[in-house]
Amino acid sequence: EHSLPYFLGTIERLNYPKDRMALWVATDHNEDNTTVILKDWLLKVQKLYHNVEWRPKEEPRRHRDEDGPKHWTDLRYEHVMKLRQVALESARA
């Protein structure tokens, strides 16, 4: 959560026309304010970009087999790879 505003700032500062960029933003399994930060940022900048797709998921806050936010289980890796695939398919459409 503490580094997210810096990351979003790097997106804003990209040297490329924003009206030619599409943002696909997904967030889930959060135990902090990541969803609120992303939502607020997207509301502020969405009109600048060609397209914005927002996919928040509030629950569950953890993967069922994880011990904590830094515990990367096989299910967690699989979930991230599925999100990546959906994002790639969205970019190709």
mmCIF file of N, CA and C in Angstrom, residues 8-74:
data_model
loop_
_atom_site.group_PDB
_atom_site.id
_atom_site.type_symbol
_atom_site.label_atom_id
_atom_site.label_comp_id
_atom_site.label_asym_id
_atom_site.label_seq_id
_atom_site.Cartn_x
_atom_site.Cartn_y
_atom_site.Cartn_z
ATOM 1 N N LEU A 8 1.832 4.220 -9.282
ATOM 2 C CA LEU A 8 0.819 4.885 -10.106
ATOM 3 C C LEU A 8 1.380 6.165 -10.715
ATOM 4 N N GLY A 9 2.226 6.848 -9.983
ATOM 5 C CA GLY A 9 2.875 8.047 -10.515
ATOM 6 C C GLY A 9 3.749 7.740 -11.719
ATOM 7 N N THR A 10 4.411 6.585 -11.716
ATOM 8 C CA THR A 10 5.230 6.224 -12.879
ATOM 9 C C THR A 10 4.362 5.986 -14.103
ATOM 10 N N ILE A 11 3.173 5.443 -13.910
ATOM 11 C CA ILE A 11 2.245 5.269 -15.036
ATOM 12 C C ILE A 11 1.836 6.634 -15.573
ATOM 13 N N GLU A 12 1.514 7.544 -14.679
ATOM 14 C CA GLU A 12 1.099 8.890 -15.095
ATOM 15 C C GLU A 12 2.208 9.614 -15.860
ATOM 16 N N ARG A 13 3.454 9.351 -15.514
ATOM 17 C CA ARG A 13 4.574 10.069 -16.129
ATOM 18 C C ARG A 13 5.138 9.397 -17.377
ATOM 19 N N LEU A 14 4.531 8.301 -17.825
ATOM 20 C CA LEU A 14 5.026 7.651 -19.037
ATOM 21 C C LEU A 14 5.022 8.634 -20.199
ATOM 22 N N ASN A 15 6.060 8.582 -21.003
ATOM 23 C CA ASN A 15 6.191 9.469 -22.150
ATOM 24 C C ASN A 15 5.488 8.834 -23.359
ATOM 25 N N TYR A 16 4.176 8.763 -23.271
ATOM 26 C CA TYR A 16 3.349 8.169 -24.326
ATOM 27 C C TYR A 16 1.963 8.781 -24.179
ATOM 28 N N PRO A 17 1.277 9.041 -25.296
ATOM 29 C CA PRO A 17 -0.048 9.674 -25.199
ATOM 30 C C PRO A 17 -1.034 8.814 -24.398
ATOM 31 N N LYS A 18 -1.580 9.379 -23.345
ATOM 32 C CA LYS A 18 -2.507 8.633 -22.492
ATOM 33 C C LYS A 18 -3.759 8.196 -23.246
ATOM 34 N N ASP A 19 -4.195 9.003 -24.210
ATOM 35 C CA ASP A 19 -5.411 8.650 -24.948
ATOM 36 C C ASP A 19 -5.193 7.459 -25.879
ATOM 37 N N ARG A 20 -3.972 6.954 -25.943
ATOM 38 C CA ARG A 20 -3.673 5.758 -26.730
ATOM 39 C C ARG A 20 -3.372 4.556 -25.836
ATOM 40 N N MET A 21 -3.501 4.742 -24.526
ATOM 41 C CA MET A 21 -3.235 3.664 -23.572
ATOM 42 C C MET A 21 -4.532 3.153 -22.959
ATOM 43 N N ALA A 22 -4.575 1.857 -22.737
ATOM 44 C CA ALA A 22 -5.680 1.235 -22.013
ATOM 45 C C ALA A 22 -5.118 0.682 -20.704
ATOM 46 N N LEU A 23 -5.868 0.846 -19.640
ATOM 47 C CA LEU A 23 -5.470 0.324 -18.334
ATOM 48 C C LEU A 23 -6.386 -0.832 -17.956
ATOM 49 N N TRP A 24 -5.806 -1.936 -17.570
ATOM 50 C CA TRP A 24 -6.544 -3.093 -17.065
ATOM 51 C C TRP A 24 -6.049 -3.282 -15.637
ATOM 52 N N VAL A 25 -6.908 -2.983 -14.683
ATOM 53 C CA VAL A 25 -6.496 -2.962 -13.277
ATOM 54 C C VAL A 25 -7.341 -3.959 -12.488
ATOM 55 N N ALA A 26 -6.682 -4.941 -11.916
ATOM 56 C CA ALA A 26 -7.363 -5.931 -11.080
ATOM 57 C C ALA A 26 -6.705 -5.941 -9.707
ATOM 58 N N THR A 27 -7.507 -6.130 -8.697
ATOM 59 C CA THR A 27 -6.974 -6.245 -7.342
ATOM 60 C C THR A 27 -7.854 -7.201 -6.547
ATOM 61 N N ASP A 28 -7.211 -8.005 -5.725
ATOM 62 C CA ASP A 28 -7.950 -8.941 -4.877
ATOM 63 C C ASP A 28 -7.054 -9.406 -3.735
ATOM 64 N N HIS A 29 -7.644 -10.104 -2.810
ATOM 65 C CA HIS A 29 -6.928 -10.666 -1.664
ATOM 66 C C HIS A 29 -6.108 -9.603 -0.924
ATOM 67 N N ASN A 30 -6.712 -8.435 -0.718
ATOM 68 C CA ASN A 30 -6.024 -7.335 -0.035
ATOM 69 C C ASN A 30 -6.399 -7.278 1.441
ATOM 70 N N GLU A 31 -5.391 -7.001 2.260
ATOM 71 C CA GLU A 31 -5.613 -6.791 3.688
ATOM 72 C C GLU A 31 -5.334 -5.343 4.070
ATOM 73 N N ASP A 32 -5.204 -4.476 3.066
ATOM 74 C CA ASP A 32 -4.891 -3.071 3.315
ATOM 75 C C ASP A 32 -5.834 -2.191 2.488
ATOM 76 N N ASN A 33 -5.437 -0.966 2.221
ATOM 77 C CA ASN A 33 -6.281 -0.014 1.487
ATOM 78 C C ASN A 33 -5.984 0.033 -0.007
ATOM 79 N N THR A 34 -5.402 -1.006 -0.564
ATOM 80 C CA THR A 34 -5.051 -1.019 -1.985
ATOM 81 C C THR A 34 -6.257 -0.738 -2.866
ATOM 82 N N THR A 35 -7.384 -1.376 -2.604
ATOM 83 C CA THR A 35 -8.569 -1.189 -3.442
ATOM 84 C C THR A 35 -9.023 0.263 -3.432
ATOM 85 N N VAL A 36 -9.053 0.885 -2.276
ATOM 86 C CA VAL A 36 -9.478 2.289 -2.165
ATOM 87 C C VAL A 36 -8.506 3.200 -2.909
ATOM 88 N N ILE A 37 -7.216 2.959 -2.743
ATOM 89 C CA ILE A 37 -6.206 3.784 -3.416
ATOM 90 C C ILE A 37 -6.358 3.677 -4.929
ATOM 91 N N LEU A 38 -6.494 2.452 -5.431
ATOM 92 C CA LEU A 38 -6.648 2.258 -6.874
ATOM 93 C C LEU A 38 -7.931 2.889 -7.397
ATOM 94 N N LYS A 39 -9.026 2.686 -6.687
ATOM 95 C CA LYS A 39 -10.307 3.245 -7.124
ATOM 96 C C LYS A 39 -10.243 4.771 -7.186
ATOM 97 N N ASP A 40 -9.712 5.393 -6.150
ATOM 98 C CA ASP A 40 -9.588 6.856 -6.128
ATOM 99 C C ASP A 40 -8.717 7.351 -7.278
ATOM 100 N N TRP A 41 -7.603 6.676 -7.526
ATOM 101 C CA TRP A 41 -6.713 7.074 -8.611
ATOM 102 C C TRP A 41 -7.397 6.920 -9.965
ATOM 103 N N LEU A 42 -8.068 5.793 -10.168
ATOM 104 C CA LEU A 42 -8.747 5.570 -11.447
ATOM 105 C C LEU A 42 -9.845 6.594 -11.688
ATOM 106 N N LEU A 43 -10.592 6.952 -10.668
ATOM 107 C CA LEU A 43 -11.625 7.982 -10.826
ATOM 108 C C LEU A 43 -11.007 9.313 -11.241
ATOM 109 N N LYS A 44 -9.815 9.585 -10.740
ATOM 110 C CA LYS A 44 -9.132 10.843 -11.046
ATOM 111 C C LYS A 44 -8.578 10.875 -12.477
ATOM 112 N N VAL A 45 -8.097 9.730 -12.982
ATOM 113 C CA VAL A 45 -7.371 9.731 -14.261
ATOM 114 C C VAL A 45 -8.096 9.041 -15.412
ATOM 115 N N GLN A 46 -9.207 8.377 -15.157
ATOM 116 C CA GLN A 46 -9.807 7.527 -16.187
ATOM 117 C C GLN A 46 -10.148 8.259 -17.483
ATOM 118 N N LYS A 47 -10.520 9.503 -17.414
ATOM 119 C CA LYS A 47 -10.892 10.247 -18.620
ATOM 120 C C LYS A 47 -9.687 10.555 -19.510
ATOM 121 N N LEU A 48 -8.494 10.446 -18.966
ATOM 122 C CA LEU A 48 -7.281 10.719 -19.736
ATOM 123 C C LEU A 48 -6.893 9.553 -20.645
ATOM 124 N N TYR A 49 -7.362 8.355 -20.316
ATOM 125 C CA TYR A 49 -6.926 7.146 -21.006
ATOM 126 C C TYR A 49 -7.971 6.663 -22.007
ATOM 127 N N HIS A 50 -7.491 5.940 -23.014
ATOM 128 C CA HIS A 50 -8.376 5.407 -24.053
ATOM 129 C C HIS A 50 -9.451 4.498 -23.456
ATOM 130 N N ASN A 51 -9.037 3.646 -22.548
ATOM 131 C CA ASN A 51 -9.971 2.712 -21.923
ATOM 132 C C ASN A 51 -9.437 2.332 -20.542
ATOM 133 N N VAL A 52 -10.353 2.155 -19.596
ATOM 134 C CA VAL A 52 -9.985 1.699 -18.255
ATOM 135 C C VAL A 52 -10.919 0.565 -17.874
ATOM 136 N N GLU A 53 -10.335 -0.575 -17.556
ATOM 137 C CA GLU A 53 -11.116 -1.707 -17.060
ATOM 138 C C GLU A 53 -10.703 -1.958 -15.616
ATOM 139 N N TRP A 54 -11.687 -1.959 -14.736
ATOM 140 C CA TRP A 54 -11.465 -2.055 -13.287
ATOM 141 C C TRP A 54 -12.090 -3.337 -12.783
ATOM 142 N N ARG A 55 -11.288 -4.189 -12.155
ATOM 143 C CA ARG A 55 -11.746 -5.482 -11.650
ATOM 144 C C ARG A 55 -11.363 -5.672 -10.181
ATOM 145 N N PRO A 56 -12.100 -5.033 -9.294
ATOM 146 C CA PRO A 56 -11.812 -5.232 -7.870
ATOM 147 C C PRO A 56 -12.550 -6.453 -7.327
ATOM 148 N N LYS A 57 -11.973 -7.066 -6.341
ATOM 149 C CA LYS A 57 -12.626 -8.179 -5.647
ATOM 150 C C LYS A 57 -12.249 -8.067 -4.172
ATOM 151 N N GLU A 58 -13.236 -7.767 -3.350
ATOM 152 C CA GLU A 58 -12.984 -7.510 -1.928
ATOM 153 C C GLU A 58 -12.767 -8.779 -1.103
ATOM 154 N N GLU A 59 -13.429 -9.834 -1.455
ATOM 155 C CA GLU A 59 -13.338 -11.064 -0.663
ATOM 156 C C GLU A 59 -12.962 -12.234 -1.557
ATOM 157 N N PRO A 60 -12.250 -13.172 -1.060
ATOM 158 C CA PRO A 60 -11.675 -13.255 0.280
ATOM 159 C C PRO A 60 -10.419 -12.395 0.387
ATOM 160 N N ARG A 61 -10.028 -12.120 1.589
ATOM 161 C CA ARG A 61 -8.840 -11.292 1.816
ATOM 162 C C ARG A 61 -7.544 -12.096 1.698
ATOM 163 N N ARG A 62 -7.639 -13.402 1.808
ATOM 164 C CA ARG A 62 -6.465 -14.280 1.691
ATOM 165 C C ARG A 62 -6.810 -15.501 0.859
ATOM 166 N N HIS A 63 -5.778 -16.079 0.258
ATOM 167 C CA HIS A 63 -5.950 -17.386 -0.373
ATOM 168 C C HIS A 63 -6.107 -18.408 0.748
ATOM 169 N N ARG A 64 -6.905 -19.414 0.512
ATOM 170 C CA ARG A 64 -7.247 -20.343 1.598
ATOM 171 C C ARG A 64 -6.045 -21.121 2.139
ATOM 172 N N ASP A 65 -4.984 -21.239 1.345
ATOM 173 C CA ASP A 65 -3.831 -22.022 1.802
ATOM 174 C C ASP A 65 -2.622 -21.172 2.192
ATOM 175 N N GLU A 66 -2.793 -19.859 2.296
ATOM 176 C CA GLU A 66 -1.646 -19.013 2.636
ATOM 177 C C GLU A 66 -1.590 -18.726 4.135
ATOM 178 N N ASP A 67 -0.374 -18.527 4.603
ATOM 179 C CA ASP A 67 -0.157 -18.222 6.013
ATOM 180 C C ASP A 67 -0.121 -16.724 6.287
ATOM 181 N N GLY A 68 0.074 -15.917 5.246
ATOM 182 C CA GLY A 68 0.144 -14.469 5.400
ATOM 183 C C GLY A 68 0.387 -13.811 4.059
ATOM 184 N N PRO A 69 0.454 -12.487 4.020
ATOM 185 C CA PRO A 69 0.556 -11.767 2.750
ATOM 186 C C PRO A 69 1.854 -12.013 1.978
ATOM 187 N N LYS A 70 2.879 -12.513 2.635
ATOM 188 C CA LYS A 70 4.146 -12.784 1.942
ATOM 189 C C LYS A 70 4.333 -14.258 1.619
ATOM 190 N N HIS A 71 3.341 -15.066 1.900
ATOM 191 C CA HIS A 71 3.403 -16.504 1.650
ATOM 192 C C HIS A 71 2.827 -16.800 0.267
ATOM 193 N N TRP A 72 3.699 -17.131 -0.682
ATOM 194 C CA TRP A 72 3.275 -17.398 -2.057
ATOM 195 C C TRP A 72 3.141 -18.908 -2.257
ATOM 196 N N THR A 73 1.895 -19.372 -2.270
ATOM 197 C CA THR A 73 1.603 -20.792 -2.446
ATOM 198 C C THR A 73 1.405 -21.087 -3.932
ATOM 199 N N ASP A 74 1.310 -22.369 -4.257
ATOM 200 C CA ASP A 74 1.040 -22.758 -5.644
ATOM 201 C C ASP A 74 -0.286 -22.179 -6.122
#
